[in-house]
Short mmCIF file of C-alpha atoms in Angstrom, two decimals:
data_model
loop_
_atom_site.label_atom_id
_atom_site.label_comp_id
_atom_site.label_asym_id
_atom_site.label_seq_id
_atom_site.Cartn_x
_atom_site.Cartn_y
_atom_site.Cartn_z
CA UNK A 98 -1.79 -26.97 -42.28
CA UNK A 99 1.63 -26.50 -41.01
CA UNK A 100 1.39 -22.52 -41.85
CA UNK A 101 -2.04 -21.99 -40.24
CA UNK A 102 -0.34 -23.39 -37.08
CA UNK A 103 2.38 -21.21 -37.45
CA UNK A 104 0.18 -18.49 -37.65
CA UNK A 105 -1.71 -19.48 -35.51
CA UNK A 106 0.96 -19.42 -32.78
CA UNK A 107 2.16 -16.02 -33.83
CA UNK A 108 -1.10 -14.31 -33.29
CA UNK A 109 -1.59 -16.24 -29.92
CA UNK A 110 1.65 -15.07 -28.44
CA UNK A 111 1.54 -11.38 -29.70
CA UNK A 112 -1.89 -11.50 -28.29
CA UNK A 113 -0.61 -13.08 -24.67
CA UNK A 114 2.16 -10.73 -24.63
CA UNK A 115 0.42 -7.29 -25.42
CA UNK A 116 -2.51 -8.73 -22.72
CA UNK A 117 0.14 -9.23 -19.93
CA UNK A 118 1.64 -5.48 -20.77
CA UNK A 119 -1.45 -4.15 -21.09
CA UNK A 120 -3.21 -5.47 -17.76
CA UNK A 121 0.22 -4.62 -15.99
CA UNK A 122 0.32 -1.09 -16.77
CA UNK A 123 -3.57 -0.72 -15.50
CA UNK A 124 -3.31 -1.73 -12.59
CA UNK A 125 -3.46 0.71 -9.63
CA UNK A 126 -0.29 2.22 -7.95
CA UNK A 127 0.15 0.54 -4.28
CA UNK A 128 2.64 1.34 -1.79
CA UNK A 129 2.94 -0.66 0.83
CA UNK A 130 4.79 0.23 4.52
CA UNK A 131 5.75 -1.54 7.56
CA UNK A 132 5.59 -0.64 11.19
CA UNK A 133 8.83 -1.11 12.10
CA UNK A 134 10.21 1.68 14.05
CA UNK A 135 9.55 0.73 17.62
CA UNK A 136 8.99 4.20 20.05
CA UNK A 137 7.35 2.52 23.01
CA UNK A 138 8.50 2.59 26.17
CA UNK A 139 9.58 -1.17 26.83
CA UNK A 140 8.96 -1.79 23.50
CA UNK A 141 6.04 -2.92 21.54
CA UNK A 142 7.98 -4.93 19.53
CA UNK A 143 9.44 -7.44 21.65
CA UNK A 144 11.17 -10.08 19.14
CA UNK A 145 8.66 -9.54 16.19
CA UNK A 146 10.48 -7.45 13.15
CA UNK A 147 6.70 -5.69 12.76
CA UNK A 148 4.03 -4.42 13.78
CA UNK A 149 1.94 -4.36 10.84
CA UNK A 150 1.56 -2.91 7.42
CA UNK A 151 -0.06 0.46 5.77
CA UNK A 152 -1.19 0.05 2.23
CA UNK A 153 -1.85 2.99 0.13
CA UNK A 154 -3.88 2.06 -3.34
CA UNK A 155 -4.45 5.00 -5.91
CA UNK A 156 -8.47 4.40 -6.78
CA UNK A 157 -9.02 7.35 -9.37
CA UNK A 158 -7.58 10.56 -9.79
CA UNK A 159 -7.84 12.30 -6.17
CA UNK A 160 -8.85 9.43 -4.61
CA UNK A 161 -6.62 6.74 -2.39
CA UNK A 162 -7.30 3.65 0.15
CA UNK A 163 -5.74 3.14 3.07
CA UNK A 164 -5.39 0.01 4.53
CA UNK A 165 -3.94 -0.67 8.07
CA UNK A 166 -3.38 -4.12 9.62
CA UNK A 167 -1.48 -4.93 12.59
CA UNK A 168 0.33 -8.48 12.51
CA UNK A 169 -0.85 -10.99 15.15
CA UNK A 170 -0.28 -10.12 18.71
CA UNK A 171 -0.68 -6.03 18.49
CA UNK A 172 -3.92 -4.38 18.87
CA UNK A 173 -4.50 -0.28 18.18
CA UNK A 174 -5.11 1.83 21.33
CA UNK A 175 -5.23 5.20 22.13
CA UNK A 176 -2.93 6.72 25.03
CA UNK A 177 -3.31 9.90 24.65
CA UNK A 178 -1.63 11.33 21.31
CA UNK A 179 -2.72 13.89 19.46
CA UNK A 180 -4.12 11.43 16.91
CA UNK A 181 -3.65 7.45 16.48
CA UNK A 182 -2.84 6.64 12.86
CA UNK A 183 -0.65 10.06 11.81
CA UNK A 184 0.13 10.68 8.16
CA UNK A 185 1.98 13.62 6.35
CA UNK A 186 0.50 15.25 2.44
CA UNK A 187 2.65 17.08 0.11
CA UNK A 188 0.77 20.33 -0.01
CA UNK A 189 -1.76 20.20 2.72
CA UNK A 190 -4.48 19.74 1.34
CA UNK A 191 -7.88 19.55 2.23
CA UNK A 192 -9.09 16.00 2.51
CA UNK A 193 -12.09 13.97 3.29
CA UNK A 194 -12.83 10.79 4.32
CA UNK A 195 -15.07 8.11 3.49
CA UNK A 196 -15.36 4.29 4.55
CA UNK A 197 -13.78 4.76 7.85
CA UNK A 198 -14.01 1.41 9.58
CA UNK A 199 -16.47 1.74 12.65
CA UNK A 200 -14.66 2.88 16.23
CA UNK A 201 -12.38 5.22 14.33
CA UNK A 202 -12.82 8.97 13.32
CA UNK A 203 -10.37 11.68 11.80
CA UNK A 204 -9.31 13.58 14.28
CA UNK A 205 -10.64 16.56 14.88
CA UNK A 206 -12.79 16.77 11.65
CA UNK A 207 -14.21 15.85 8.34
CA UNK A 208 -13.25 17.64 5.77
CA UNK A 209 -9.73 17.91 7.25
CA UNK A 210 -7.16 20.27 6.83
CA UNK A 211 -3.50 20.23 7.82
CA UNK A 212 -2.58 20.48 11.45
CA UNK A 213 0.38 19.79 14.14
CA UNK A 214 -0.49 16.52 15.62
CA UNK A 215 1.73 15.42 18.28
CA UNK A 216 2.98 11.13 18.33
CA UNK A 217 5.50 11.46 20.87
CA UNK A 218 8.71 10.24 19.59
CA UNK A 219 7.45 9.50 15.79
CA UNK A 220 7.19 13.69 15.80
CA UNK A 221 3.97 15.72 14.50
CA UNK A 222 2.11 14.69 11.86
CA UNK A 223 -0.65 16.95 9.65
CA UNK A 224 -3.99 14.42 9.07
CA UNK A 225 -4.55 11.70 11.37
CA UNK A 226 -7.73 9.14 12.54
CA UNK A 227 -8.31 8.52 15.92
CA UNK A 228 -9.55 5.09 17.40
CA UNK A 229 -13.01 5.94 19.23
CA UNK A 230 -13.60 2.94 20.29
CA UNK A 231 -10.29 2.34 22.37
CA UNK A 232 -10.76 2.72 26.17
CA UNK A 233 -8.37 5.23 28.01
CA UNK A 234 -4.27 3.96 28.06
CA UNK A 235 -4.46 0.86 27.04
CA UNK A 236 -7.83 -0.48 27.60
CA UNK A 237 -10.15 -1.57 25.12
CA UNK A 238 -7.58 -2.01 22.40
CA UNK A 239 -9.00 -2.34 18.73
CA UNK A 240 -7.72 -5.39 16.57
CA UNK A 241 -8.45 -3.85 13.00
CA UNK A 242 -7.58 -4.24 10.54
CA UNK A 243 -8.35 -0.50 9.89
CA UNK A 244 -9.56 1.14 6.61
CA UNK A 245 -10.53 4.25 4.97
CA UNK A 246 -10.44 6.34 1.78
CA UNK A 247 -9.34 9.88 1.87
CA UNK A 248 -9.62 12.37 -1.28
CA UNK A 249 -8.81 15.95 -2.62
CA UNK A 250 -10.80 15.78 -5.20
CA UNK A 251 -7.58 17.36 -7.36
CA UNK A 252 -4.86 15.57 -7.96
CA UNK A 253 -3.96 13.76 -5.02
CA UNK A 254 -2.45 10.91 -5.08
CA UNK A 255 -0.04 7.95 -3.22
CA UNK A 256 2.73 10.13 -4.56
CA UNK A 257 1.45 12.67 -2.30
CA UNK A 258 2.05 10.94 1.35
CA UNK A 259 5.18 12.08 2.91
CA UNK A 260 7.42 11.61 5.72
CA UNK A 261 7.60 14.53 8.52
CA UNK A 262 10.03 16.52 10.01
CA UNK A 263 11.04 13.11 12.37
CA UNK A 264 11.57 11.22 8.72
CA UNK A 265 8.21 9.12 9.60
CA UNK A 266 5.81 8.30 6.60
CA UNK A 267 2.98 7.11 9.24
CA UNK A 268 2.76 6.43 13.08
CA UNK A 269 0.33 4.16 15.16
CA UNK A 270 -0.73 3.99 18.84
CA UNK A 271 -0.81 0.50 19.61
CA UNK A 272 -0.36 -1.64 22.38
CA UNK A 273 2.43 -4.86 21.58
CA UNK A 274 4.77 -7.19 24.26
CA UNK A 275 3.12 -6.10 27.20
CA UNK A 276 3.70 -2.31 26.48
CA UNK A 277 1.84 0.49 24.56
CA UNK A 278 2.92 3.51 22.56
CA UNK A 279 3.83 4.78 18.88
CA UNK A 280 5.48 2.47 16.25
CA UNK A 281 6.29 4.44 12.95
CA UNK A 282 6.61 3.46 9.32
CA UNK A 283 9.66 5.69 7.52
CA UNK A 284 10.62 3.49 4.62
CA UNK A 285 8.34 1.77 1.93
CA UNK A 286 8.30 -1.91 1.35
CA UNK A 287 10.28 -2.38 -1.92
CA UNK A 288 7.42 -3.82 -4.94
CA UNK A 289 8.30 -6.01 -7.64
CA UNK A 290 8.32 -4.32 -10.97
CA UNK A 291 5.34 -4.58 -12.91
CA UNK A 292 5.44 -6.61 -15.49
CA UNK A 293 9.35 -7.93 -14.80
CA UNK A 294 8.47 -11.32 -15.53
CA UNK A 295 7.33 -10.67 -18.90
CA UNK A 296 10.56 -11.03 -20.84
CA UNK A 297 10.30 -14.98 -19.96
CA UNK A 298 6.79 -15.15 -21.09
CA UNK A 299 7.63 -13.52 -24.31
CA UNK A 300 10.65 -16.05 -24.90
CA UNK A 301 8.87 -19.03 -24.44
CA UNK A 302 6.30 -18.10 -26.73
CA UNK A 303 9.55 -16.96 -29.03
CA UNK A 304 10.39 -20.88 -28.14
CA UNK A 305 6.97 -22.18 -29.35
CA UNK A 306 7.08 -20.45 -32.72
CA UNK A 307 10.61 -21.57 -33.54
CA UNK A 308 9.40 -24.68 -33.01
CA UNK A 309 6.40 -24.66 -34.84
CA UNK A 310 8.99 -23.40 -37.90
CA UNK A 311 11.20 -26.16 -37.43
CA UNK A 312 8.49 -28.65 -37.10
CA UNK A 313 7.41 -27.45 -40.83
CA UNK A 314 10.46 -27.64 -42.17
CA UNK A 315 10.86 -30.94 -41.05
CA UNK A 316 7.76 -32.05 -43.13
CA UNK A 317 8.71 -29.87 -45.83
#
């Protein structure tokens, strides 16, 4: 009896391990950025540390989700850039977009291809979206959050967004503290490793099967 519970345990643990690195490694690559770099005249920031977040998600091969949401107390607008939400591609490629939220377009077209799109002090970015449904200035601003999928249809990927000449990763025209203008995200948010809490897991099942072991002995 004794043995089948040791066995037992074995085969559960080995099981609950190679499950947890299993799932881990499948799930899709996000990257996540934060609005932090404050380029409004007056400041949009005021005493908040962000504006928001950006959340890139790989979907398939080709394909990634963007995600925009602005933290309480910002709203998007559009005051006259070039675009609204700017982004950078290794490559330029061609892209097109699908999902947009409703009261935003990318700019210019669909398919898009590369261009020089002017954020005031977050510099030019290629691709951008434009909010449609924001008034003139500052009127009308948009509360999000703001999402859309963009794809190649090769091998494009979150690995493929990159910052511009300025050292931005993305840019948005939003309106914050009273004031309006571009906040810019140049860093990514640093992610917990996938699957770092695993060595634990695998040592307290390492804890039940000694114990199972000893518990035999014992009766031996």
């Amino acid at each position: 009896m004794n043995r089948k519970l040791t066995l037992t345990l074995t085969g559960a643990a080995i099981a609950f391990a190679t499950g947890l690195l299993f799932s881990g490694a499948s799930h899709a690559n996000t990257v996540e950025f934060s609005l932090t770099s404050d380029h409004c005249t007056g400041g949009c920031l005021g005493t908040a540390t962000s504006a928001g977040t950006i959340t890139i998600t790989d979907v398939s091969t080709g394909v990634v989700s963007v995600n925009v949401s602005l933290a309480s107390g910002f709203q998007f607008v559009s005051t006259g850039f070039d675009t609204d939400i700017g982004f950078n591609l290794a490559g330029n490629p061609t892209i097109t977009y699908s999902g947009v939220t409703a009261g935003f377009t990318p700019t210019g077209s669909n398919p898009q291809s590369a261009g020089s799109l002017h954020m005031d002090g977050t510099g030019f970015f290629e691709y951008g979206v434009t909010c449609t449904a924001c008034g003139s200035g500052g009127s009308n601003p948009q509360p999000g959050p703001v999402n859309f999928t963009i794809t190649d249809g090769a091998t494009f990927s979150t690995a493929s967004f990159q910052q511009n000449a300025a050292g931005q990763f993305f840019a948005v025209d939003l309106i914050g503290n009273g004031n309006t203008g571009a906040v810019d995200a140049s860093v990514p948010v640093p992610a917990p490793i996938v699957g770092a809490g695993l060595p634990g897991l695998i040592m307290a099942c390492g804890g039940l099967l000694a114990l199972a072991r000893r518990r035999r002995q014992l009766v031996v």
